Structures are given as C-alpha cells and as structure tokens.
C-alpha cells in the first residue's frame, strides 16, 4: 500500500494531518484526518469553583471564546437555578452571540475561503490568497476586515473585554448596553447589513454557477444535528435538539438539552485524540452526523428574520426542499447565517431591554447541568457536575469540530477517491483536500487545544514506506527534512 | 511650530492562560497606569487577526508586544516591516502580515516595531508569569514607558536606543 500524508492542513485552526492510504492498485483505500494534540481541559476545570468556569473556558482557544463563555454560562445558570434569565440578560447574551457569529463567519468566508471560490481550486497558490483577493477584489477584502471588526466591537461592548470577557455570569450578565455604546454600534449597522446581503449573493451565485462540479465534491448523505426553537425556527442561542436523516425524516426532535446523553454518545478510536460522536439509537456505524451552518439550515423549518428566510428558501429550492448534503454548500449556508446574525443584531440594538437594569436571577440550586449552544462551527455541549462546596467535579465538552470529525474524514476520502491517482501529488489535489476540510471551518485549536499556523507538507510513500514524492508549501527545506526524519514508516 | 503628536498604537497579544504567553497583554496592560501615555492607544488581544489591520492603518507608530520563546533577554525591540508572504492560513496573522494587509487594503504604512519579551514557561493553564518572565516584563515596561514618552513629547525623535542584537522567535510565530 502507499501512504499520502498531508501535514498540517492549511487555512484551518490548529494542527491536523491527512493520511491517505492507497492499495496496490493505486486506489484510495482509506483516508484519515489525524488529530495529534491532546486536550486536557476537562481535567483542568475540575476543582475550580463553578462561577469561574464561564471565564476559564475561554482559555480553550482564542478563536471562539465567546461560544465557550456562553455555553458554560448557560450551564451554570442551572446550577444557581437561574436558567430563566431576565429579558435584559438574555438579550445582552444574544447580542454577544450574534456578534460572535458575524465576525467568525465573515472572516472565514472573505479571508480563508474566498480565494478558493474566486480564483478556483487550480489557481496559482501565489495569488490564491487574501492578497490576491485584495488585488482583484479590494472592496471584498476590506469588507471582510470591517465586518470582522464590527463583530468584535459588539463582543467588546457586551462581554466587557476582548480577552476573557466576563459579561455572562451564572444567572445573568454583569452589565447592560449603555445608550452611548448602542449608538456607537448603530453607526456601522447599515453598511454591515449591505455587505452581508452582498456576501449571500456571492455565495449563492458561486454555488449555483458551479453546482454540477460542487454537488459530488467531497459530498455524501449524512444525518444532521442542531438545536431548533420550539416552533422549528433556526435557533443559535437556546433551543432543543433535533436530528434528521439525509432524507429529512426526524430521528429525534425537541429533546431537552439536559437529556442529550440519552441520545448522543462518543466513540474513541485508537488513531485520534478527537472522539467520534454518534446518535445512540443508530449506533456508531450509522449514527454519525454533521453540525454547523449546513446542518442548521437542514434541520430548521424556517428562519425568523425576513431576509435570511428569503435566502433560505432559495437555498432549499436547489435541492427541491430536501436536506442539502453538498459539502461545499456550507459556504452559502454560512452566509445566510451571517445575514441572519446582522438582522438579529439590528433587531436587538433597537430593543430598549438592552438598557434594562434587572440583570440576574437565581432559584433552586442544582448539582448537574448541561449548556448547549450553536457555535459558529456547530453544536457545542458543556456538561458539568458541581458539589456542595461549589467545586466542579466533572466536565465533559463536545465541541463543534468534534461532531464533524467523521464527516470531515469522509469528505477527505471522497475527494481523494475523485482526484488522487498515480504517484504524483499535484497542487490541485492538495488544495482540493484542504478545500473539503475548510468547508467545515474546523477549529482544531478548540477540539484539541493546539495553537499555531500551519505550513503544508505532503508525502507520497510506497508500500514499503519509501518516500516517492513530497511537496511542501510555506515550509523550509530543513523543516521538510525534519518532518521526514520524524515520519513513521508506512505499514 | 511643534509637530503634532503621532498616533501611537501598542498591541499586546498572547494567551494569559498559557503562562508566559501572557507577556504581551501584561506589558501592554501596564502602560495605562502612566498619565503621560494617556494618548497612546493600548490594545490587548489573544492574537493578531485581520481586523487589527484597520486599527494599524490609523496609526503613525505601531508597537507589537509579544512573548519570545528564544532570543535576547529581557527583551528586544526590532523593526517590523510588511511581509511579502501574506498567504496566512488561520485566523491568526503575524505583525508582518498585518502590516502587509494594512498596506494592501488601506494604503497605510506606519512605522512599526516588535517588542519581543523573553518568556520561559509556556505551560498551558498557568495564569501567572514565571519569575524570570516577570522580571523581563518589568524591564520591558520601564523601557516602553520611556520610549513611548519620548515619542509623545518629542514627535520628531526617530532614534531608537534599544537592543537589536539578535532576531528572536516569538511565541506567535
């Protein structure tokens, strides 16, 4: 057998390595996305007082600390019996959450993915990057920066700080939004709304124009999971769990998040530190599922903001109302959520409840709690037990990228089957593998607690483990040699 | 007529939950206590990201403050220039990439410096600086206070009396 190693993957967060095993005939036998880092956060939080947790969990990584902050805060609401927040507290948290969605989706689309979409998968890597976008589409590149900045400003105003925000506390929030802060955010609202509409248009036009090429690209039928509102609406902050089959039938619906463990389980595989969640009733072989923008648009019945709902209808029309299982449709779905987020931000900024002063509630104390939120990358689960001394005794986190573990592996395998042949690693193949992974916007930092930038090393080895081809991007010859020295022999 | 005071931006970045990786935020956070530096804009973040390009583009002088995993102790001040390689692959970007983005997107080219403060212990989940890093941070704060004060009060000054012996590798590169 031959082994192709792509290490690490570029334009995603954290370190990952792709290994593609070929059989004697040169056909793809197996593809794996390896996660080689270890995450010890669940042990670290044990013994800490519960009220520290919403701040502590932001140490998981610097990419989406707000999502962890809010998931932990939702969990700790129940510890203090304060899960029914005051209107001011819930709306401040929602504003923070939509700000996080807005900045995260904008950055991913404009600066990490748009080079692939605007220039094509086979374009020269020297131009297929944000500099190339800035050169040919300067307005888009600037908009990406300014949209990201706007989302960060919302987070700063609601969380109090950029690093380790303290806005959400067990049972509520510790600040409201002043009129001055609101007016500052309103100044840039309209142009961000205009840019969001344009982003949806770009993603839609690209997907529709390339539908024939994109439909099979790294795609497969899958189950889908997210939280939804009681009436079936898209819900990002608080709702109940819904899972559907590839055809749209409900596997379960309106499951209270506190009961998630009765419906979802995790499988450990020897070759990866990242676990493989699955729907308990279907088992690990058939119960894996996708989360994130594509899954959310598939599971929800409608979106409760008018422009995003109109965009969703156009999205579902492509698959004639059935769930969309096209991996690259993640980008279009992500931009519809971006539009939804800015519509929600507009709605909230005009809501006087944000200036309310009733910030916290408390009630009957509990010892075990689950907080589930839809993070930009997908469903995020925080599960804790707290003893009578207020110390955390158990923590289990299932982060968005972990839910998408199996789908990302399958996406890599599909692309490899479609585009890998012979003994040569082409630039086009490398980028297609990455494009398939990047569609999920994985945050391996979060899933594994790795930090860093990712140069690319790709190796092709024969059945005896001998190196027969190697390509590097963004790495030195010395680094290639070092990587080669450390590489275990192929089986 | 005296030259107008330059718009100075100091960005300290790193993760305070990873021991000495928090040197950038620590040093930058300390600057706000000095009244003579009230006009200096101090920003703290986990990492440099693209939205900082807009902020950088508004400044005349930018100082990036980061923890260094190797290189001179207690710190080194190095000139930072736009990088030609802007093919960044994650949400995080380097000072050079950020300056490149500021140039490409906003046609701005501020004077820029990297203050690399040498750290020692980058263990995860440690929320205090190591004793060695604390001493380095104290030295860097004193230096930066003086260096910035000179530029605020004497805008024409362009001499840099800081060590530049060795390139250093920062925690974020």
XYZ file of C-alpha atoms in Angstrom:
664
model
C 0.000 0.000 0.000
C 1.035 3.609 -0.474
C 0.516 6.367 2.023
C -0.094 10.031 1.219
C 0.428 12.393 4.122
C -0.799 15.967 4.126
C 0.534 17.681 7.193
C -0.574 20.015 8.568
C -3.698 21.239 6.854
C -3.648 24.903 5.894
C -6.188 27.630 6.490
C -7.875 25.816 9.353
C -7.165 26.269 13.042
C -4.742 24.053 14.905
C -2.723 21.132 13.678
C -4.112 18.349 11.563
C -2.616 15.727 9.328
C -4.288 13.932 6.483
C -3.191 10.429 5.601
C -4.485 8.709 2.513
C -3.725 5.017 2.192
C -3.629 3.507 -1.263
C -3.933 -0.137 -2.150
C -1.630 -1.992 -4.530
C -3.703 -0.822 -7.491
C -3.251 2.826 -6.524
C -6.860 3.250 -5.468
C -7.783 5.062 -2.249
C -8.345 2.517 0.459
C -8.716 4.801 3.487
C -8.488 8.488 4.377
C -7.976 9.799 7.864
C -7.817 13.254 9.373
C -5.415 12.782 12.285
C -5.606 14.962 15.330
C -2.364 14.572 17.161
C -2.687 17.011 20.043
C -4.139 16.237 23.430
C -6.749 18.339 25.169
C -6.742 18.233 28.962
C -9.152 20.994 29.638
C -11.868 18.824 31.148
C -9.464 17.793 33.892
C -8.168 21.294 34.401
C -11.588 22.696 35.241
C -12.205 20.084 37.947
C -11.857 21.509 41.436
C -12.475 25.069 40.302
C -15.473 26.983 41.684
C -18.383 26.915 39.252
C -18.669 30.685 38.944
C -15.165 30.832 37.459
C -15.993 28.406 34.671
C -17.575 30.827 32.119
C -14.337 32.822 32.202
C -11.964 29.847 32.466
C -13.320 28.039 29.422
C -12.328 30.949 27.221
C -8.751 29.679 27.649
C -9.688 26.810 25.338
C -8.619 28.926 22.394
C -8.649 32.434 21.005
C -10.889 31.715 18.042
C -14.351 31.421 19.548
C -14.040 32.124 23.288
C -17.489 33.725 23.279
C -19.167 30.452 22.364
C -17.486 28.652 25.249
C -18.206 31.575 27.553
C -21.920 31.431 26.772
C -22.235 27.634 26.764
C -20.621 27.485 30.201
C -22.717 30.390 31.459
C -25.889 28.647 30.271
C -24.817 25.542 32.161
C -24.039 27.481 35.321
C -27.386 29.274 35.109
C -28.935 25.985 36.112
C -26.529 25.475 38.990
C -27.867 28.674 40.578
C -31.434 27.944 39.438
C -31.364 30.932 37.123
C -31.981 29.411 33.712
C -34.958 31.701 33.064
C -32.986 34.885 32.520
C -34.303 38.401 32.708
C -35.096 39.935 29.283
C -32.076 42.231 29.563
C -29.699 39.386 30.404
C -30.914 37.103 27.634
C -30.817 39.861 25.023
C -27.337 41.022 26.008
C -26.108 37.440 25.717
C -27.837 37.016 22.374
C -26.277 40.225 21.073
C -22.850 38.950 22.144
C -23.577 35.621 20.438
C -24.725 37.167 17.147
C -21.631 39.396 17.199
C -19.515 36.269 17.505
C -21.332 34.593 14.614
C -20.990 37.695 12.475
C -17.260 38.139 12.903
C -16.450 34.431 12.695
C -18.455 33.766 9.531
C -17.168 36.952 7.867
C -13.527 36.120 8.451
C -13.887 32.548 7.334
C -15.669 33.443 4.111
C -13.798 36.538 2.996
C -10.267 35.721 4.057
C -9.951 31.964 4.309
C -12.369 30.570 1.705
C -12.985 33.280 -0.855
C -9.580 32.787 -2.549
C -10.632 29.249 -3.474
C -14.038 30.354 -4.681
C -12.947 33.475 -6.560
C -9.854 32.086 -8.237
C -10.667 28.376 -8.496
C -9.085 25.302 -6.949
C -6.351 25.149 -9.598
C -5.226 28.763 -9.368
C -1.611 29.545 -8.546
C -1.182 29.459 -4.733
C 0.812 32.690 -5.061
C -2.390 34.504 -5.990
C -4.973 32.193 -4.391
C -4.868 34.006 -1.071
C -6.137 37.121 0.602
C -3.530 39.257 -1.169
C -4.890 38.059 -4.465
C -8.392 38.939 -3.287
C -7.166 42.374 -2.209
C -5.625 42.901 -5.627
C -8.559 41.879 -7.777
C -11.477 42.447 -5.388
C -10.228 45.144 -2.984
C -13.704 46.073 -1.812
C -14.395 42.491 -0.717
C -11.141 42.223 1.203
C -11.792 45.481 3.046
C -15.371 44.446 3.788
C -14.117 41.214 5.322
C -11.852 43.156 7.668
C -14.511 45.686 8.605
C -17.210 43.048 9.194
C -14.884 41.110 11.450
C -14.084 44.338 13.296
C -17.774 45.136 13.749
C -18.485 41.744 15.279
C -15.536 42.157 17.631
C -16.826 45.565 18.694
C -20.168 44.007 19.629
C -18.352 41.374 21.681
C -16.281 44.028 23.425
C -19.378 46.087 24.330
C -21.288 43.080 25.683
C -18.549 40.915 27.207
C -16.660 43.844 28.688
C -13.226 42.782 27.453
C -11.686 41.285 24.356
C -9.735 38.754 26.388
C -11.515 36.672 28.977
C -14.756 38.610 28.853
C -16.841 38.469 31.971
C -20.202 39.629 30.610
C -22.120 36.402 31.205
C -22.262 35.192 34.798
C -24.287 32.381 36.389
C -27.884 33.555 36.303
C -27.418 36.549 34.016
C -24.995 39.241 32.939
C -22.900 41.799 34.789
C -23.596 44.762 32.532
C -26.169 46.108 30.157
C -25.551 48.094 26.973
C -25.438 51.836 27.548
C -27.098 54.215 25.119
C -23.670 55.520 24.137
C -22.475 52.006 23.349
C -25.675 51.272 21.437
C -25.344 54.438 19.362
C -21.735 53.620 18.528
C -22.800 50.201 17.223
C -25.731 51.652 15.292
C -23.400 53.902 13.295
C -21.969 51.000 11.300
C -25.038 48.776 11.249
C -26.420 49.683 7.835
C -23.242 49.162 5.865
C -22.694 45.800 7.523
C -26.221 44.844 6.516
C -25.497 45.841 2.919
C -22.231 43.894 2.908
C -23.995 40.837 4.351
C -26.593 40.844 1.576
C -23.761 41.028 -0.927
C -21.964 38.116 0.740
C -25.065 35.936 0.464
C -25.350 36.902 -3.187
C -21.719 35.959 -3.883
C -22.040 32.594 -2.132
C -25.312 31.810 -3.887
C -24.097 32.808 -7.331
C -20.932 30.775 -6.910
C -22.750 27.670 -5.697
C -25.452 27.777 -8.361
C -22.985 28.502 -11.149
C -20.759 25.588 -10.130
C -23.467 23.225 -8.936
C -22.530 20.403 -11.265
C -18.925 20.481 -10.072
C -19.721 21.063 -6.397
C -22.529 18.536 -5.960
C -20.224 15.483 -5.889
C -17.207 17.311 -4.437
C -16.455 15.743 -1.062
C -20.164 15.157 -0.624
C -22.190 12.324 0.864
C -25.511 11.762 2.516
C -25.465 12.302 6.263
C -27.637 12.843 9.288
C -27.783 16.429 10.572
C -27.996 17.771 14.129
C -28.631 21.144 15.760
C -30.789 22.841 18.300
C -34.004 24.396 16.998
C -36.635 26.618 18.581
C -39.881 25.069 19.869
C -41.647 26.147 16.672
C -38.885 24.723 14.485
C -37.160 28.032 13.736
C -33.403 28.345 13.334
C -32.081 28.948 16.836
C -28.479 29.715 17.710
C -28.576 30.544 21.423
C -31.146 28.348 23.148
C -33.413 25.552 21.986
C -33.976 21.818 21.894
C -32.107 19.155 19.964
C -33.306 17.911 16.594
C -31.651 15.304 14.381
C -32.751 14.378 10.881
C -31.832 11.698 8.342
C -30.268 12.508 4.960
C -33.789 12.496 3.544
C -35.205 14.825 6.180
C -37.028 12.397 8.462
C -36.731 13.263 12.126
C -34.577 10.889 14.183
C -35.491 12.815 17.324
C -36.987 16.233 17.899
C -37.378 18.768 20.685
C -35.092 16.832 23.008
C -34.334 18.797 26.144
C -30.622 19.591 26.124
C -30.354 18.310 29.689
C -31.065 14.849 28.276
C -28.500 14.930 25.468
C -26.621 11.942 26.874
C -29.653 9.752 26.292
C -29.402 10.487 22.566
C -25.749 11.170 21.777
C -22.673 9.102 22.570
C -18.980 9.340 21.744
C -16.707 6.665 20.321
C -12.941 6.625 20.892
C -10.682 5.425 18.086
C -7.078 4.478 18.702
C -5.587 6.699 15.979
C -7.132 10.010 17.058
C -7.384 12.061 20.249
C -10.598 13.553 18.883
C -13.668 11.486 19.695
C -16.381 10.433 17.249
C -19.895 11.335 18.437
C -22.907 9.414 17.158
C -26.651 9.152 17.649
C -27.147 6.439 20.215
C -30.212 4.900 18.604
C -28.378 4.411 15.286
C -25.021 3.270 16.641
C -21.530 4.453 15.637
C -21.639 2.992 12.121
C -24.786 4.812 11.009
C -25.320 7.419 13.708
C -22.667 9.995 12.777
C -23.931 13.350 11.686
C -22.977 16.844 10.562
C -23.319 20.058 12.532
C -22.769 23.699 11.639
C -24.351 26.029 9.083
C -25.319 23.333 6.570
C -26.864 21.128 9.248
C -28.711 24.037 10.846
C -30.308 25.082 7.583
C -31.334 21.476 7.012
C -32.813 20.884 10.456
C -34.742 24.132 10.865
C -38.209 24.693 9.414
C -37.723 28.416 8.871
C -35.675 31.463 9.882
C -37.385 34.179 11.861
C -35.724 37.133 10.113
C -37.144 38.100 6.716
C -34.078 38.452 4.538
C -32.359 35.328 5.833
C -35.623 33.398 5.443
C -35.897 34.518 1.817
C -32.305 33.407 1.308
C -33.053 30.067 2.998
C -35.930 29.444 0.605
C -33.615 29.963 -2.339
C -31.131 27.613 -0.679
C -33.667 24.826 -0.153
C -35.037 25.236 -3.681
C -31.748 23.925 -5.064
C -32.443 20.519 -3.503
C -36.193 20.793 -4.008
C -36.874 21.132 -0.308
C -34.915 18.067 0.720
C -31.875 18.349 3.007
C -28.810 19.663 1.244
C -25.905 17.198 1.529
C -23.462 19.114 -0.676
C -20.357 19.768 1.416
C -19.477 22.973 -0.426
C -22.960 24.340 0.299
C -21.639 25.027 3.800
C -20.364 28.350 2.462
C -23.754 29.504 1.175
C -25.428 28.336 4.396
C -22.787 30.184 6.412
C -23.514 33.444 4.616
C -27.263 33.039 5.162
C -26.478 32.756 8.870
C -24.286 35.832 8.586
C -27.270 37.742 7.211
C -29.486 36.324 9.947
C -26.971 37.425 12.580
C -26.863 41.029 11.365
C -30.665 41.122 11.124
C -30.827 39.941 14.737
C -28.203 42.483 15.751
C -30.302 45.239 14.155
C -33.396 43.992 15.950
C -31.649 43.896 19.310
C -29.933 47.274 19.014
C -33.367 48.858 18.723
C -34.687 46.978 21.755
C -34.861 49.097 24.958
C -34.481 45.958 27.073
C -30.736 46.183 26.402
C -30.644 49.197 28.693
C -32.524 47.392 31.475
C -31.044 47.086 34.932
C -32.517 43.763 36.067
C -29.503 41.636 35.241
C -29.534 38.408 37.281
C -31.861 35.786 38.699
C -31.424 32.803 40.982
C -33.565 29.937 42.209
C -33.353 26.307 43.211
C -29.783 25.073 43.316
C -28.804 22.059 41.173
C -25.737 19.823 41.106
C -25.604 18.713 37.464
C -26.082 20.801 34.384
C -25.791 20.928 30.615
C -25.369 24.018 28.494
C -25.804 23.658 24.732
C -25.363 26.443 22.244
C -24.924 26.648 18.488
C -21.396 27.970 17.963
C -20.436 29.273 14.508
C -18.954 25.874 13.670
C -21.828 23.851 15.133
C -23.412 22.444 18.252
C -21.348 22.986 21.393
C -22.086 20.922 24.512
C -20.841 21.723 28.023
C -21.766 19.220 30.750
C -20.751 19.712 34.404
C -21.309 18.347 37.890
C -20.790 20.670 40.867
C -20.555 19.535 44.503
C -21.968 21.148 47.646
C -18.721 23.100 48.077
C -19.332 24.784 44.708
C -16.462 22.921 43.067
C -16.702 21.342 39.631
C -16.295 17.565 39.961
C -16.915 16.547 36.329
C -16.740 18.297 32.986
C -17.430 16.906 29.529
C -17.226 19.101 26.461
C -18.261 18.062 22.969
C -17.137 20.858 20.673
C -18.392 21.614 17.194
C -15.393 20.298 15.300
C -15.589 17.007 17.194
C -19.169 16.474 15.968
C -17.888 16.947 12.425
C -14.978 14.533 12.870
C -16.457 11.642 10.909
C -17.889 13.889 8.143
C -14.515 15.569 7.628
C -12.847 12.191 7.325
C -15.444 11.140 4.774
C -15.066 14.395 2.850
C -11.328 13.809 2.559
C -11.896 10.257 1.395
C -14.393 11.337 -1.253
C -12.061 13.974 -2.631
C -9.123 11.587 -2.614
C -11.166 8.983 -4.460
C -12.130 11.564 -7.037
C -8.815 13.297 -7.625
C -5.876 11.158 -6.476
C -4.208 8.750 -8.866
C -0.688 7.696 -9.708
C 2.438 8.608 -7.818
C 2.333 12.367 -8.155
C 0.955 14.784 -5.621
C -0.454 17.695 -7.533
C -1.133 21.161 -6.182
C -4.715 20.749 -7.317
C -5.150 17.592 -5.274
C -3.670 19.128 -2.159
C -5.862 22.126 -2.305
C -8.982 20.092 -3.032
C -8.397 18.014 0.099
C -7.989 21.212 2.085
C -10.974 22.858 0.459
C -13.165 19.953 1.542
C -11.962 20.224 5.158
C -12.125 24.004 5.138
C -15.817 23.915 4.181
C -16.489 22.790 7.751
C -14.479 25.731 9.171
C -12.888 23.328 11.637
C -11.259 24.721 14.734
C -8.745 22.113 15.731
C -7.429 24.519 18.354
C -10.694 24.099 20.137
C -11.061 20.402 19.559
C -7.556 19.542 20.641
C -6.080 22.625 22.226
C -3.370 23.174 19.658
C -2.154 26.583 18.596
C -0.205 27.758 15.644
C -0.010 28.345 11.952
C 0.023 25.538 9.526
C 2.581 25.072 6.800
C 1.860 22.208 4.466
C 3.862 19.045 3.920
C 2.660 16.271 1.674
C 4.301 12.920 1.196
C 3.665 10.000 -1.031
C 5.104 6.700 0.109
C 5.118 3.281 -1.441
C 4.065 0.068 0.217
C 7.482 -0.320 1.829
C 7.358 3.138 3.338
C 9.802 4.709 0.910
C 9.271 8.321 0.023
C 8.465 8.614 -3.677
C 7.082 12.165 -3.803
C 6.966 15.158 -1.481
C 5.599 18.640 -1.768
C 5.829 21.492 0.693
C 4.154 24.856 0.904
C 5.243 27.514 3.335
C 7.942 25.346 4.881
C 11.704 25.333 4.599
C 13.839 22.539 3.210
C 15.116 21.962 6.744
C 11.581 21.590 8.011
C 10.816 19.117 5.259
C 13.883 17.131 6.210
C 12.956 17.240 9.869
C 9.436 16.115 9.089
C 10.805 13.286 7.002
C 13.085 12.160 9.820
C 10.198 12.033 12.252
C 7.736 10.307 9.964
C 6.936 6.737 10.969
C 7.300 4.171 8.247
C 4.175 3.278 6.361
C 2.648 -0.041 7.282
C 5.563 75.165 15.274
C 5.757 71.885 17.137
C 4.982 68.737 15.207
C 1.665 67.140 16.124
C 1.854 64.175 18.452
C 1.841 60.971 16.469
C -0.954 58.486 16.744
C 0.717 55.615 18.599
C -0.784 52.146 18.854
C 0.529 49.406 21.151
C -0.891 45.924 20.593
C -0.041 43.291 23.190
C -1.115 39.792 22.288
C -0.942 36.309 23.714
C -2.942 33.969 25.913
C -2.694 34.821 29.629
C -3.944 31.295 30.344
C -0.710 29.852 28.961
C 1.853 31.140 31.405
C 4.467 33.402 29.846
C 2.467 33.600 26.616
C 0.609 36.334 28.506
C 3.646 38.640 28.454
C 2.242 40.790 25.630
C -1.071 41.521 27.343
C 0.679 42.008 30.704
C 3.194 44.566 29.435
C 0.625 46.447 27.386
C -1.885 46.464 30.212
C 0.667 48.079 32.499
C 1.064 51.108 30.231
C -2.342 52.531 31.033
C -1.192 53.486 34.529
C 1.102 56.256 33.236
C -0.666 59.618 32.668
C 1.981 60.738 30.173
C 0.913 57.870 27.929
C -2.785 58.684 28.029
C -2.769 59.466 24.290
C -1.261 56.094 23.408
C -3.849 53.581 22.268
C -3.280 50.260 24.016
C -4.985 47.155 22.658
C -4.875 43.657 24.106
C -5.955 40.510 22.329
C -5.325 36.765 22.214
C -3.714 37.012 18.824
C -3.319 39.308 15.875
C -6.174 38.982 13.427
C -7.183 40.681 10.216
C -9.420 43.258 11.876
C -6.334 44.752 13.514
C -5.257 45.904 10.037
C -7.843 48.699 10.166
C -6.509 49.790 13.550
C -2.900 49.640 12.384
C -3.777 51.697 9.322
C -4.929 54.569 11.537
C -1.626 54.773 13.419
C 1.646 56.583 12.737
C 3.654 54.307 15.013
C 2.754 50.741 15.975
C 4.420 48.608 18.626
C 3.563 44.918 18.702
C 4.305 43.319 22.066
C 4.639 39.553 22.120
C 6.270 36.872 24.224
C 9.505 35.439 22.808
C 10.381 31.770 23.110
C 14.033 32.436 22.316
C 16.342 35.362 21.664
C 17.734 38.178 23.807
C 16.613 38.698 27.396
C 14.985 40.598 28.870
C 13.596 41.850 25.561
C 14.439 43.021 22.075
C 12.960 45.815 20.016
C 13.033 45.018 16.331
C 11.744 46.891 13.322
C 8.680 45.278 11.765
C 8.021 45.526 8.055
C 5.262 44.314 5.733
C 5.771 40.694 4.780
C 5.641 39.685 1.167
C 4.195 36.301 2.184
C 0.649 37.038 3.160
C -0.713 33.591 2.476
C -1.811 33.238 6.065
C -3.607 30.069 6.859
C -5.529 30.700 10.034
C -7.387 33.354 11.946
C -4.066 34.413 13.439
C -1.615 36.593 11.488
C 1.915 37.852 12.151
C 2.910 41.514 12.598
C 4.467 41.493 9.127
C 1.360 40.021 7.559
C -0.786 42.554 9.379
C 1.362 45.416 8.127
C 1.074 43.953 4.657
C -2.700 43.879 4.924
C -2.751 47.476 6.194
C -0.695 48.452 3.172
C -2.721 46.434 0.648
C -6.168 47.223 1.942
C -5.808 50.700 3.428
C -2.656 52.009 1.727
C -1.116 52.708 5.121
C 2.477 52.127 6.113
C 3.088 53.177 9.716
C 6.439 52.884 11.463
C 6.265 49.557 13.224
C 8.239 47.727 15.878
C 8.098 44.366 17.555
C 8.912 44.292 21.255
C 9.751 40.663 21.936
C 9.806 39.976 25.652
C 11.578 36.767 26.511
C 9.481 34.161 28.306
C 10.487 30.932 29.945
C 7.472 28.793 30.846
C 4.675 28.424 28.293
C 2.832 25.613 30.067
C -0.892 25.587 29.410
C -3.380 26.515 32.119
C -0.900 28.606 34.096
C -2.293 32.042 34.659
C 0.736 33.770 36.164
C 4.072 34.762 34.669
C 7.153 32.819 35.693
C 9.550 34.751 37.971
C 12.010 35.171 35.105
C 9.312 36.438 32.747
C 8.036 38.790 35.439
C 11.487 40.381 35.682
C 11.657 40.657 31.906
C 8.208 42.210 31.833
C 9.172 44.794 34.437
C 12.218 45.767 32.384
C 10.166 45.937 29.188
C 7.533 48.121 30.828
C 10.140 50.594 32.064
C 11.771 50.690 28.643
C 8.491 51.080 26.793
C 7.346 53.822 29.124
C 10.450 55.833 28.377
C 10.495 55.041 24.663
C 6.846 55.965 24.166
C 7.085 59.085 26.313
C 9.906 60.321 24.125
C 7.791 59.889 21.019
C 4.746 61.508 22.547
C 6.664 64.560 23.804
C 9.265 64.786 21.019
C 7.441 63.640 17.890
C 10.478 64.262 15.680
C 12.546 61.740 17.567
C 13.294 58.714 15.482
C 16.349 57.309 17.149
C 15.799 54.021 18.876
C 18.010 53.306 21.821
C 17.026 49.724 22.184
C 18.897 46.489 21.781
C 18.641 44.968 18.318
C 21.281 42.292 18.566
C 19.527 39.165 17.566
C 16.368 38.265 15.741
C 14.089 36.453 18.097
C 11.389 33.905 17.758
C 8.154 34.989 19.349
C 5.540 32.723 20.810
C 3.184 33.617 17.986
C 5.494 32.890 15.071
